[in-house]
Structure formats: structure tokens, C-alpha cells
Tab-separated table of C-alpha atoms and ligand atoms in Angstrom:
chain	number	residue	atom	x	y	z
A	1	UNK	CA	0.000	0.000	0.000
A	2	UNK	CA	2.646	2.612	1.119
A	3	UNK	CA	5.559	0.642	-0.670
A	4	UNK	CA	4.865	2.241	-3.749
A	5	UNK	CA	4.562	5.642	-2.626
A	6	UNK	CA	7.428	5.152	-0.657
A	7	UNK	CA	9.548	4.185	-3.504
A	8	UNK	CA	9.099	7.226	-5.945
A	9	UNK	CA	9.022	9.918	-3.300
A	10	UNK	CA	11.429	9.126	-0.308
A	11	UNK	CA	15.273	9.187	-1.219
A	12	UNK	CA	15.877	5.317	-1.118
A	13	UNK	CA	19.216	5.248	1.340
A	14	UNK	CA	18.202	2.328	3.525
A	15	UNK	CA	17.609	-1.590	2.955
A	16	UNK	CA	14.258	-0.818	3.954
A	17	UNK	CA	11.694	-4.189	4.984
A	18	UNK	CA	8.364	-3.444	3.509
A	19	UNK	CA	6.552	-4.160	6.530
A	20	UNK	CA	4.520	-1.989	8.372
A	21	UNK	CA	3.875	-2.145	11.795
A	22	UNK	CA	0.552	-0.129	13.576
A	23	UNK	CA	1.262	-1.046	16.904
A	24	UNK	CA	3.477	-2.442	20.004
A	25	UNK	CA	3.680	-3.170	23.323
A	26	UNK	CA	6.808	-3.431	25.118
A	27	UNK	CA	9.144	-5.474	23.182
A	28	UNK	CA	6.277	-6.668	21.028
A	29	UNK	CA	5.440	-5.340	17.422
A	30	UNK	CA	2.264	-5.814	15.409
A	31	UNK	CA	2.084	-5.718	11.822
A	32	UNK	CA	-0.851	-4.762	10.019
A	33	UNK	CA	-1.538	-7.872	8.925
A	34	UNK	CA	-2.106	-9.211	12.063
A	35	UNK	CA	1.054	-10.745	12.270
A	36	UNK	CA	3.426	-9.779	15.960
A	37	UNK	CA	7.202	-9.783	16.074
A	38	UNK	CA	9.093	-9.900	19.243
A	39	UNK	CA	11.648	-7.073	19.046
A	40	UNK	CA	14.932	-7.238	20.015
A	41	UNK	CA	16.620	-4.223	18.339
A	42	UNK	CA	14.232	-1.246	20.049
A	43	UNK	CA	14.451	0.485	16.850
A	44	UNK	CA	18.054	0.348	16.886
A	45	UNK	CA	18.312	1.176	21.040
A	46	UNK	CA	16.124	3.442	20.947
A	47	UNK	CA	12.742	2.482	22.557
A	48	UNK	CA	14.356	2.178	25.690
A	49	UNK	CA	11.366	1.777	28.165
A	50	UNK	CA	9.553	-0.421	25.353
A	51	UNK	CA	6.700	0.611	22.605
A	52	UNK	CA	3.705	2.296	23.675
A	53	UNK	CA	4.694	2.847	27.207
A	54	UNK	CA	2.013	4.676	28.784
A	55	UNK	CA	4.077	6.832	31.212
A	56	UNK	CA	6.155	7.908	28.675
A	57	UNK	CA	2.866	8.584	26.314
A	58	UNK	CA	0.895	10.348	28.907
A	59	UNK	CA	4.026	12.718	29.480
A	60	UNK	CA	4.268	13.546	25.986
A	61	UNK	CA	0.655	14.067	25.884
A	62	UNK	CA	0.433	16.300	28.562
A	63	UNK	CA	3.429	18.572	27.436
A	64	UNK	CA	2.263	18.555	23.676
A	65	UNK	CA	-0.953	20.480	24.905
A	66	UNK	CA	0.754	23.251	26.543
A	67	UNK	CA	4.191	23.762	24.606
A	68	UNK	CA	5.888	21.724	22.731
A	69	UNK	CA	8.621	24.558	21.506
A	70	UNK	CA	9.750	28.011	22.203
A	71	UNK	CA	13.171	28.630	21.377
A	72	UNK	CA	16.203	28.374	23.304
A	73	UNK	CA	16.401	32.198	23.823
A	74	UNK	CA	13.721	31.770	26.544
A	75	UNK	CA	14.080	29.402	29.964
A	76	UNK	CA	12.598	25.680	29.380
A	77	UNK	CA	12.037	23.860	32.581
A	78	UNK	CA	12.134	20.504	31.631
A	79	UNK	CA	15.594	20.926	30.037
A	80	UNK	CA	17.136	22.411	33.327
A	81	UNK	CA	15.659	19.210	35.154
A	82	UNK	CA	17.072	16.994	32.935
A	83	UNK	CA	20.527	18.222	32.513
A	84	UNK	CA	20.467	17.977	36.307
A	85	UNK	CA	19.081	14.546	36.264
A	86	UNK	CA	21.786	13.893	33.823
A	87	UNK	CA	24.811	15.540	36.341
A	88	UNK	CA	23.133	13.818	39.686
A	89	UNK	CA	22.895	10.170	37.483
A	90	UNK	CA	26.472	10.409	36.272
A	91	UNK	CA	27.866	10.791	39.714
A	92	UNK	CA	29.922	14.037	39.293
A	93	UNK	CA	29.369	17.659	38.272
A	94	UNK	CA	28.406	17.848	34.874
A	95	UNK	CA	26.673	20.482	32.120
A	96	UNK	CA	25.019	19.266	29.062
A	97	UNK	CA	24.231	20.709	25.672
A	98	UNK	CA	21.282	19.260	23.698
A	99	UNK	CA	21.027	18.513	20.507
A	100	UNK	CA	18.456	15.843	18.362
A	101	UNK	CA	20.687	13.219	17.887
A	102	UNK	CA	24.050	10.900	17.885
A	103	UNK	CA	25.993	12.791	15.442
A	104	UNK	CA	24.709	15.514	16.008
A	105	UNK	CA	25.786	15.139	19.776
A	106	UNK	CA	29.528	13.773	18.431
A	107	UNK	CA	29.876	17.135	16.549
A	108	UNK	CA	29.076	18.849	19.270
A	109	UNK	CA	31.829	17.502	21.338
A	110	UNK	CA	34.183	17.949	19.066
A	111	UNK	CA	33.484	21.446	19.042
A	112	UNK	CA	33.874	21.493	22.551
A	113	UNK	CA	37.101	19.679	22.205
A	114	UNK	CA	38.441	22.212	19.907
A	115	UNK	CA	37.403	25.008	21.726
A	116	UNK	CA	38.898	23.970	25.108
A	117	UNK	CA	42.348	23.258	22.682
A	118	UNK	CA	42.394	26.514	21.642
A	119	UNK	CA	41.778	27.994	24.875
A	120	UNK	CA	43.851	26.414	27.076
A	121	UNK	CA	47.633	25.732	24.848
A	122	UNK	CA	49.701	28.189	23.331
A	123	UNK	CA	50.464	25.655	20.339
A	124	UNK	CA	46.545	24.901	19.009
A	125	UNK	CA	45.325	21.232	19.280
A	126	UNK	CA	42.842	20.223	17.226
A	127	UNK	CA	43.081	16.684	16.421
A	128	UNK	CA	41.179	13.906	17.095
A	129	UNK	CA	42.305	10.102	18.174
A	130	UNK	CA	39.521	7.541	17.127
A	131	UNK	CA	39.543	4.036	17.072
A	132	UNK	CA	38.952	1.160	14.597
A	133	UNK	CA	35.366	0.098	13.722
A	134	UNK	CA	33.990	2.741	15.555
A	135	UNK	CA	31.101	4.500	13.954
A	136	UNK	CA	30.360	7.880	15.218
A	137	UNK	CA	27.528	9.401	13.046
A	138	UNK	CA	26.556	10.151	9.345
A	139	UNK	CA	27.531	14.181	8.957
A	140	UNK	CA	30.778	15.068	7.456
A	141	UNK	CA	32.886	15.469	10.126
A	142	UNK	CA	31.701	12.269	12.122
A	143	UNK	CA	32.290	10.244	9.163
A	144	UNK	CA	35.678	11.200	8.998
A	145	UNK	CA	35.849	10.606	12.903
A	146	UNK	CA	34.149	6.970	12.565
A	147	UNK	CA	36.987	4.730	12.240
A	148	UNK	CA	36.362	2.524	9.202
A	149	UNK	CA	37.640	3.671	5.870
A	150	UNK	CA	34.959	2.083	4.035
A	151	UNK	CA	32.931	5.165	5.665
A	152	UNK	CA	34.821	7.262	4.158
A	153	UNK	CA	33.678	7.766	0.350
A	154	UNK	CA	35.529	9.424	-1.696
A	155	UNK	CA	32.019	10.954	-3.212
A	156	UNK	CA	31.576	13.168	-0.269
A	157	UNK	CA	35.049	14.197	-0.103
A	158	UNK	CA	36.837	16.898	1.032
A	159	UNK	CA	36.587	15.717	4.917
A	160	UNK	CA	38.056	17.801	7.693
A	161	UNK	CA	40.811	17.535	8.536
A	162	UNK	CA	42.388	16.455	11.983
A	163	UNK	CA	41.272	12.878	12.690
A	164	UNK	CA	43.005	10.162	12.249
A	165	UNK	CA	42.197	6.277	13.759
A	166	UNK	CA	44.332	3.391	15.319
A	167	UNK	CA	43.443	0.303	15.333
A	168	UNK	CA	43.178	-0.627	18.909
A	169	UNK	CA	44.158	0.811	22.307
A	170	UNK	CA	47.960	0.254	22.540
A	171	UNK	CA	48.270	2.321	19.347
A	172	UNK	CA	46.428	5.547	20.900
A	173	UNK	CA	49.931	6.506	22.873
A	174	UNK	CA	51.923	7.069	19.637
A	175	UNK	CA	49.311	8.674	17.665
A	176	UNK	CA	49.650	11.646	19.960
A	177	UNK	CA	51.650	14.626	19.231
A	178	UNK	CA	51.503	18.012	20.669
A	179	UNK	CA	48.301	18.932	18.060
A	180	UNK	CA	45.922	16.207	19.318
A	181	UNK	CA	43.229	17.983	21.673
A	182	UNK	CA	41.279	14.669	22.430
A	183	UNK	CA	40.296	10.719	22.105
A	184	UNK	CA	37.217	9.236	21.251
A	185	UNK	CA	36.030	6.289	21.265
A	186	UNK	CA	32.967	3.678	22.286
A	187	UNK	CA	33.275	1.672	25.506
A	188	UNK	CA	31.524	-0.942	23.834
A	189	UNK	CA	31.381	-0.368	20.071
A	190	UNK	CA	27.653	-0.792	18.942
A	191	UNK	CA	28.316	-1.137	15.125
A	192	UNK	CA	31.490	-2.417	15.363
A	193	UNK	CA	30.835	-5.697	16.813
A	194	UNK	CA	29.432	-5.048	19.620
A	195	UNK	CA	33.331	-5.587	21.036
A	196	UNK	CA	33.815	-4.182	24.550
A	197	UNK	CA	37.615	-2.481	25.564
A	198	UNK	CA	39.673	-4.360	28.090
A	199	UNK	CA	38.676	-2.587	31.333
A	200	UNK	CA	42.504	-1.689	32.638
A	201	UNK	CA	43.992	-1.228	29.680
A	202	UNK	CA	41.307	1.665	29.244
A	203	UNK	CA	41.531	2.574	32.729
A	204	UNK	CA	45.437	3.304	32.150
A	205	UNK	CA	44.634	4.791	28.703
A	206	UNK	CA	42.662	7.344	30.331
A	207	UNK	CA	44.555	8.209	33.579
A	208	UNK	CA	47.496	8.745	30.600
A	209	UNK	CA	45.136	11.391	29.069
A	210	UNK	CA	44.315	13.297	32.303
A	211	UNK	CA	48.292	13.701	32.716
A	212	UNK	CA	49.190	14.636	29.868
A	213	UNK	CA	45.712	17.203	29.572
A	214	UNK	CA	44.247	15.483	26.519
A	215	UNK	CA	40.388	15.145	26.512
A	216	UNK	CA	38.469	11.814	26.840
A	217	UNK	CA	35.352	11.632	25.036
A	218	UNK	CA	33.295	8.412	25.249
A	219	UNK	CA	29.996	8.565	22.570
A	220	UNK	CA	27.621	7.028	24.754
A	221	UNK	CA	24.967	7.299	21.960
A	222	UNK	CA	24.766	3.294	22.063
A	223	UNK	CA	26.000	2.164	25.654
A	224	UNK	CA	24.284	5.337	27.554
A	225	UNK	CA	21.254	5.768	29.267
A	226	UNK	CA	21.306	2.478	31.419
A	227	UNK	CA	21.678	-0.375	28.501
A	228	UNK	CA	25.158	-1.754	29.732
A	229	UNK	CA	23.142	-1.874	33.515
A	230	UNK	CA	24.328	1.392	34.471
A	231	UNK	CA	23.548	5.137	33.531
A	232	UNK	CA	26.828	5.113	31.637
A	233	UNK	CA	29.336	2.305	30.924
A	234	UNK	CA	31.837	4.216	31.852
A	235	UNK	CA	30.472	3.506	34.834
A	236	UNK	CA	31.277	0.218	35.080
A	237	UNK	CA	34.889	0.798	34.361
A	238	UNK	CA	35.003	3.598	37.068
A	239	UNK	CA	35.889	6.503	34.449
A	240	UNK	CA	34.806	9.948	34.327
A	241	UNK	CA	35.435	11.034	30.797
A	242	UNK	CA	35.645	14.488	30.165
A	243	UNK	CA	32.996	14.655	27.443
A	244	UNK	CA	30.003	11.644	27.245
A	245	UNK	CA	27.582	12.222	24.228
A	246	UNK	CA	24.515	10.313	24.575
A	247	UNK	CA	21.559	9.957	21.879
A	248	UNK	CA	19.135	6.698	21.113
A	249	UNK	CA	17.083	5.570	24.256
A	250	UNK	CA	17.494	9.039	26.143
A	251	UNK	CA	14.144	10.369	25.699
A	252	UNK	CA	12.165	6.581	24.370
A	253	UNK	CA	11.898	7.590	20.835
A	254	UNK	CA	11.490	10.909	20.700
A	255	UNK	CA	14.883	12.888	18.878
A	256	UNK	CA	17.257	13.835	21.044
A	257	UNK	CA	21.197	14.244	21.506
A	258	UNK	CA	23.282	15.395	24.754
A	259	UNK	CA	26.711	16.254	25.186
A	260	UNK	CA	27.710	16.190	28.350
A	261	UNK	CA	30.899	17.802	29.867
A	262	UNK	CA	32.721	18.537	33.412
A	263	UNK	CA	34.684	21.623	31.617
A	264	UNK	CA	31.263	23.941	31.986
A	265	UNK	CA	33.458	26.971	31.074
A	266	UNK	CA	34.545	26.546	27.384
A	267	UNK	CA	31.346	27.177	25.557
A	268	UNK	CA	30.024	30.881	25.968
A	269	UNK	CA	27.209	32.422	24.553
A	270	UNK	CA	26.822	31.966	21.161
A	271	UNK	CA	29.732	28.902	20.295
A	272	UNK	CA	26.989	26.576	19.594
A	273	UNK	CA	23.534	25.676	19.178
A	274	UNK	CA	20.048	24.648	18.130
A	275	UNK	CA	17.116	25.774	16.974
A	276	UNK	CA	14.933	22.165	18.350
A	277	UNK	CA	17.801	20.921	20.365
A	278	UNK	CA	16.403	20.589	24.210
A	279	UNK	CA	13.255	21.589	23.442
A	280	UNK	CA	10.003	20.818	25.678
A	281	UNK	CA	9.238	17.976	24.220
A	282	UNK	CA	12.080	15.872	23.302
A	283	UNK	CA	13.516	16.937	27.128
A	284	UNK	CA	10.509	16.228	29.056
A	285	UNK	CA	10.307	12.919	27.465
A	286	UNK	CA	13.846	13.019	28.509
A	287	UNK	CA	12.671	13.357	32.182
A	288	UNK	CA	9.785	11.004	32.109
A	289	UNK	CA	12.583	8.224	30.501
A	290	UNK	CA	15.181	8.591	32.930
A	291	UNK	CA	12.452	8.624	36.000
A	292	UNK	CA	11.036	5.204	34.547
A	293	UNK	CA	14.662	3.856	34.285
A	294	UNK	CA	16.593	5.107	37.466
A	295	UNK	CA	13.903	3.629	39.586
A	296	UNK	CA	13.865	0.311	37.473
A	297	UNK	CA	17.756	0.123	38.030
A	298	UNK	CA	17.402	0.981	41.685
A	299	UNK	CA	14.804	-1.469	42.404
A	300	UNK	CA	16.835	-4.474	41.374
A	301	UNK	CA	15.062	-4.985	38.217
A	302	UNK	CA	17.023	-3.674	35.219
A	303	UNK	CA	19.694	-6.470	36.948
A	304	UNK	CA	17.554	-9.292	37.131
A	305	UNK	CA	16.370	-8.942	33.425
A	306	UNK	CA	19.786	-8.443	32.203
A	307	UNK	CA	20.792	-11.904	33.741
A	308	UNK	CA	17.924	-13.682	32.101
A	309	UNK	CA	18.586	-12.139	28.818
A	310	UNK	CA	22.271	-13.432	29.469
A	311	UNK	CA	21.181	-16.740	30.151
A	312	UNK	CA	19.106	-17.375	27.493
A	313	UNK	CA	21.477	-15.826	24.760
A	314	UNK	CA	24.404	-18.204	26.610
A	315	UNK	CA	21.893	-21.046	26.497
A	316	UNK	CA	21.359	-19.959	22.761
A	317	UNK	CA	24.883	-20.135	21.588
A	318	UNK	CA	25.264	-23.504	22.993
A	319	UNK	CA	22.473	-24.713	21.261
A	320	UNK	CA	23.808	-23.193	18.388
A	321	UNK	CA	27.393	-24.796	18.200
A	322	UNK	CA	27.925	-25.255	15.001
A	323	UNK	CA	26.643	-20.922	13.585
A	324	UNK	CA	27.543	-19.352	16.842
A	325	UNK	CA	30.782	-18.952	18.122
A	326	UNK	CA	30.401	-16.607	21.411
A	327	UNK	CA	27.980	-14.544	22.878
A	328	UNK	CA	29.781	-10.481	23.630
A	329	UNK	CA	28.572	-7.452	25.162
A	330	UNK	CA	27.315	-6.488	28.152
A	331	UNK	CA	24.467	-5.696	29.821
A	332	UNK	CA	21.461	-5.521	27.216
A	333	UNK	CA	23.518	-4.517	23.862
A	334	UNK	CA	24.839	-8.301	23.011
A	335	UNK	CA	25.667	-9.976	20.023
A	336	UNK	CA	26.730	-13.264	18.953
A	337	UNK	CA	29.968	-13.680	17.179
A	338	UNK	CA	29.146	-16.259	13.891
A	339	UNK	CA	31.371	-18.433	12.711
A	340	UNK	CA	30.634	-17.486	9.183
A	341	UNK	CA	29.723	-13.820	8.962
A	342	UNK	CA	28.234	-14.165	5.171
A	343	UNK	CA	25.634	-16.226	6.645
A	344	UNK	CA	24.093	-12.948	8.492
A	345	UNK	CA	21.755	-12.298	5.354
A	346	UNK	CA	20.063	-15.591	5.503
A	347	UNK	CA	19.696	-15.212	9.438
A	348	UNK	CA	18.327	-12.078	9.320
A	349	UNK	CA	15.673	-12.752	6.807
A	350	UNK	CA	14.805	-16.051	8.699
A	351	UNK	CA	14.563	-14.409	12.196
A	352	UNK	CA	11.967	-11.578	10.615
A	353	UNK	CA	10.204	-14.764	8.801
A	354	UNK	CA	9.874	-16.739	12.103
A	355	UNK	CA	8.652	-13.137	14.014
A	356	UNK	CA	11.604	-12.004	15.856
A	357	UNK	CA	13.750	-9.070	14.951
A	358	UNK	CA	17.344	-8.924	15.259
A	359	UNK	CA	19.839	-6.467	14.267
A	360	UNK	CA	23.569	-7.032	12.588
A	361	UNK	CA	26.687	-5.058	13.459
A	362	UNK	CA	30.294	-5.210	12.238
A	363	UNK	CA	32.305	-8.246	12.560
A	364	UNK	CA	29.675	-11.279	11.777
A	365	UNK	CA	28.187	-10.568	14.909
A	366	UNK	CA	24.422	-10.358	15.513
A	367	UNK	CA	23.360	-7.883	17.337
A	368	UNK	CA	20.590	-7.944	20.157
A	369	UNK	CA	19.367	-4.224	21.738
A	370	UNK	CA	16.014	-5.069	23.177
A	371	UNK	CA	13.967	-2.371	25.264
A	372	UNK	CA	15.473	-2.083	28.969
A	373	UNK	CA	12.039	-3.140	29.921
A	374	UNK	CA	11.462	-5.918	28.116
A	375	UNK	CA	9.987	-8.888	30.000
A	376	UNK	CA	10.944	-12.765	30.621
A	377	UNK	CA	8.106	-14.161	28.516
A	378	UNK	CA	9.450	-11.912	25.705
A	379	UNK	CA	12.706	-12.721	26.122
A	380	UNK	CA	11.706	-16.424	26.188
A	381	UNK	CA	9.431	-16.344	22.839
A	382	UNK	CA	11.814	-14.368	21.025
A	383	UNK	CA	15.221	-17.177	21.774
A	384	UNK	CA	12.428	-19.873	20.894
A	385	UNK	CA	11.553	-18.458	17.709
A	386	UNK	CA	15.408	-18.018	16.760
A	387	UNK	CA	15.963	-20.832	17.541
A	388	UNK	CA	13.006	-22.382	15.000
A	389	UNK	CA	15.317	-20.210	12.869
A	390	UNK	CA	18.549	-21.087	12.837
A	391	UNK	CA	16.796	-24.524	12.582
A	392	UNK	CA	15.560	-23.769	9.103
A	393	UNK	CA	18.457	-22.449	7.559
A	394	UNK	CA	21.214	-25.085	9.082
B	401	PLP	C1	23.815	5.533	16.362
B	401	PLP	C2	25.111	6.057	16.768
B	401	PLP	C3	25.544	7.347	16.388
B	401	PLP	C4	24.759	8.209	15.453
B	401	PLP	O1	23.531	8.603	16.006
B	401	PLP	P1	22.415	9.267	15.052
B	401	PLP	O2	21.313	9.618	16.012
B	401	PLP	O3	22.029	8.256	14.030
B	401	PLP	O4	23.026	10.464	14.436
B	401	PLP	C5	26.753	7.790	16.889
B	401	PLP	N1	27.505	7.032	17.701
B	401	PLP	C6	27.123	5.798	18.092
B	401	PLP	C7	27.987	5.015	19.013
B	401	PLP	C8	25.927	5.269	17.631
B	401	PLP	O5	25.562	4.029	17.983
């Protein structure tokens, strides 16, 4: 019905599925032709506290009928109460900047980078250490940050310049000189496998930075906003970077971006902005989000379904011998490494025919980002109809 339509009038960049869903319910999707799918990928980490979650709907709701936008040139309470919900959840004094999405967060911190290099060294630094299979956002300039060449088109060339990439942690240490300003990277890289950095070997990475005064950022747009099982996963290797961007789940759906920064003094009035960026709506769904999630953490909860999920996907790859080779990640962004990456197609296609969605990321590895809230009996249904299959094409 819409395929057509959609074909001669939206610009065709995606491998789009022509099916249509009309409704969902936590980590459950309904097609309209009657047909339900069990959703592991949250619309790529984004539905955070699951599809049509009332709280979240009744916020939005509510705030649509009074304002949904003025302007950043006049005060918006639900922005100040987030950013603060933001500084008291990461555990040390932070400001944020919003913007309306991942990339658009990433840029953002680089101009914060940039700005604090040129402010604070007599010798300008500017450039930027990323890492291999990193992905960092679509725009110019966080193409030519995200670490994977095959990013970098020649099409859309000329890039800026000032990034360059290593390909793994070890390297970082002589890719500095005296011009690099900053290093950024993904505690657990989302497209790129969903491959997770060796805890003290990033822990000595970073205290190297903080000597030596060059910034850490860690793009959170993935990992943040409690999908590793805490706010941030820096969290859970005790860092406090000096610039987090966060994106996807942070207000359930609804476009948003944050950069978030302990150096509160670089930016003055008029270095950056937004015309939408932490506007009512976006931030109060912000709000409403990290109220539904900071309680489900605290309660025990979030924990309790990350285990399951863990011990079903573990079950899973033992079942699964012969495709899968391990399960990675942490918390509820997971993957399974295959043996043979060029079978992902064929998986992928046979997951969506048996009703469960699944995503794929770099490195053969399929890639699992449920809602936070999804429950057991979901979790359940959804291994037992991958399972059916990896049955049918094996
Ligand atoms: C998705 C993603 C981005 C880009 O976010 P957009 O909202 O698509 O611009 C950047 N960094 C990471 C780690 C991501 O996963």
C-alpha cells in the first residue's frame, strides 16, 4: 500500500523491509496484517522503556498540549531538570548541551574539544584520536571521525581535517603529538561488533590522558542511558570522561542528543547551538525516561532482566554450536559472534520470517538491543523463535 509511494518519493538510502507495523507493546510489534514480532533491536536502542509505554505517552501528551517549543532564547524547565538529572545520574558535576541526535551530539563535542584546545595551549590542538570500527555518526565530520575507511567515500570528499584512527588501544599513545586535543572512542562499540575495551587497559589509557591534559570523550549514543546496567558504561569501568555524548534511548523515541561535559566553562554564549535541540518535548520525554529507568535500576530490576537475557542468549549459543561462536557485550547490547559472517543475510531474513527481529553489526556478529524493559516471557518467545530459525536455515 505505502511501498509504492514510498519508492518514488522518499530518497531510497536504507535496505528498507516493507513491513509496516501499527502497533506495540513493550518489546512486542504488530504488523498490520495481524502478524506480531518480538523485538529485540528497540528500533536500533532506541525504545528504551519499550513501545507504547504509557508513562512515557501520557508525558508527551500532557506537554504537547501546553508547549511543545519556544526557542532556546527563553528558559525551558524541563531541560534544566534533565541536565540535572543527567549531572546527579552520572555521579559528578556535569553540564550538558542538547542537541536531536548521535551525530549531532559527536559534533558537538568535538566542538567542545576544539574550543577547550584553543583555549587552554599556546600551540593549538585540534586533532582527534579515534579508534577502529567505531562509527560515530553520518555528517561530514563524524564520518571522517568513525573509524572505518569504508565510511569514508571518496564521493563526499573533502573531509576535515584532523582525525586520524588506530586500530586498537595500545596504538592511541603514539598517535599523539603536541596537536591532538582529544580521544574518542565507544566503551563498547555498537556497530562495530558489539566488542567491549579491556577494562585496565582503558583505565590506564585514560589516567594517561588526564596527565598529559588530553580530553576523553566516550559517545555514549549506544551504551548510555542504562543499557550496559548502568547510567553510563563508563560507569562500570570507574571513568569519568571528560565529554560523554549520549543519543538513542534518552528520551524513548522521541529525537534527542546530549553532550555532556565537566569543563562547563569553554562554551560561551553563542559557540553553539540549536534551533529544536532541548526543546520541551524531546527533554521532558527526557525526564519522564530517565524517572522510569533510574527507579527500574534501583529497584533491582534492570539487573535481574539483564541476567535472564544473558542466560538465554548463553543457552542460545550452545544450542547453536555449530553458527555461533560466542555470545559479547554487556548488559542488554549483546551480540553473537558467527562463525561465518556471510551467513548474516540468511539469518536475518529467517529471524523476521519466524517473528523475531534482530539487528547485525560489524564483525559477523548479531546484534541484540532489546527495550530495557522488556519482560521474561518476551525474552523467552523471542530465543524460541530463533531458535526455530537457525533450525531452518542449518
Ligand atoms: C547511532 C550512533 C551514532 C549516530 O547517532 P544518530 O542519532 O544516528 O546520528 C553515533 N555514535 C554511536 C555510538 C551510535 O551508535
Amino acid at each position: 500500500m505505502f511501498e509504492s509511494m514510498d519508492k518514488e518519493f522518499v530518497l531510497q538510502t536504507y535496505p528498507r523491509n516493507y513491513v509496516h507495523f501499527q502497533k506495540g507493546n513493550n518489546a512486542t510489534l504488530y504488523a498490520d496484517d495481524g502478524k506480531d514480532f518480538i523485538d529485540f533491536t528497540s528500533g536500533i536502542g532506541v525504545v528504551s522503556v519499550g513501545h507504547g509505554n504509557e508513562r512515557l505517552a501520557n508525558a508527551l501528551c500532557d506537554q504537547a498540549k501546553n508547549l511543545i517549543h519556544t526557542s532556546n532564547l527563553f528558559m525551558i524547565e524541563p531541560q534544566a531538570k534533565l541536565a540535572k538529572k543527567i549531572s546527579e545520574l552520572c555521579g559528578y558535576s556535569v553540564g550538558t548541551f542538547f542537541a536531536n541526535s548521535g551525530a549531532e551530539a559527536n559534533e558537538g563535542a568535538i566542538k567542545l574539544a576544539r574550543a577547550y584546545g584553543a583555549k587552554n595551549f599556546t600551540k593549538r590542538r585540534y586533532k582527534i584520536v579515534t579508534l577502529e570500527y567505531s562509527f560515530h555518526g553520518r555528517t561530514i565530520t563524524t564520518v571522517k571521525a568513525t573509524g572505518q575507511s569504508s565510511f569514508h567515500d571518496s564521493k563526499f570528499a573533502p573531509y576535515p581535517d584532523g582525525f586520524s584512527f588506530v586500530s586498537n588501544l595500545e596504538d592511541v599513545y603514539a598517535a599523539l603529538d603536541d596537536e591532538t586535543v582529544a580521544v574518542m572512542l565507544e566503551i563498547i562499540q555498537g556497530e562495530g561488533g558489539v566488542s567491549v575495551f579491556d577494562k585496565l587497559a582503558l583505565q590506564k589509557l585514560a589516567q594517561f590522558l588526564q596527565e598529559k591534559k588530553v580530553l576523553l570523550i566516550v559517545d555514549e549514543v549506544q551504551s548510555g542511558v542504562f543499557r550496559s546496567g548502568e547510567f553510563l558504561a563508563s560507569q562500570l569501568y570507574g571513568l569519568q570522561p571528560d565529554i560523554t555524548t549520549l543519543a538513542k534511548g534518552l528520551a524513548g523515541g522521541v529525537p534527542i542528543g546530549a553532550v555532556i561535559s565537566k569543563h562547563k566553562d569553554i562554551f560561551g554564549v553563542g559557540d553553539h547551538g540549536s534551533t529544536f535541540g532541548g526543546n520541551f518535548l524531546s527533554t521532558r520525554a527526557g525526564c519522564e525516561v530517565l524517572d522510569i529507568l533510574d527507579v527500574y535500576k534501583k529497584s533491582g530490576e534492570l539487573a535481574v532482566i539483564i541476567n535472564y537475557f544473558d542466560t538465554a542468549l548463553q543457552a542460545f549459543v550452545r544450542t547453536c554450536k555449530a553458527t555461533c561462536k560466542e555470545a559479547v557485550g554487556i548488559g542488554l547490547m549483546r551480540g553473537i559472534r558467527l562463525r561465518n559472517g556471510e551467513m548474516m543475510g540468511k539469518i536475518l531474513q529467517a529471524a523476521f520470517n519466524e517473528g523475531v527481529l534482530v539487528l547485525k553489526s560489524g564483525r559477523g556478529t548479531l546484534r541484540f538491543l532489546p527495550p530495557l524493559t522488556i519482560s521474561k516471557n518476551e525474552i523467552d518467545e523471542g530465543f524460541t523463535r530463533l531458535q526455530n530459525a537457525f533450525k531452518k536455515i542449518s
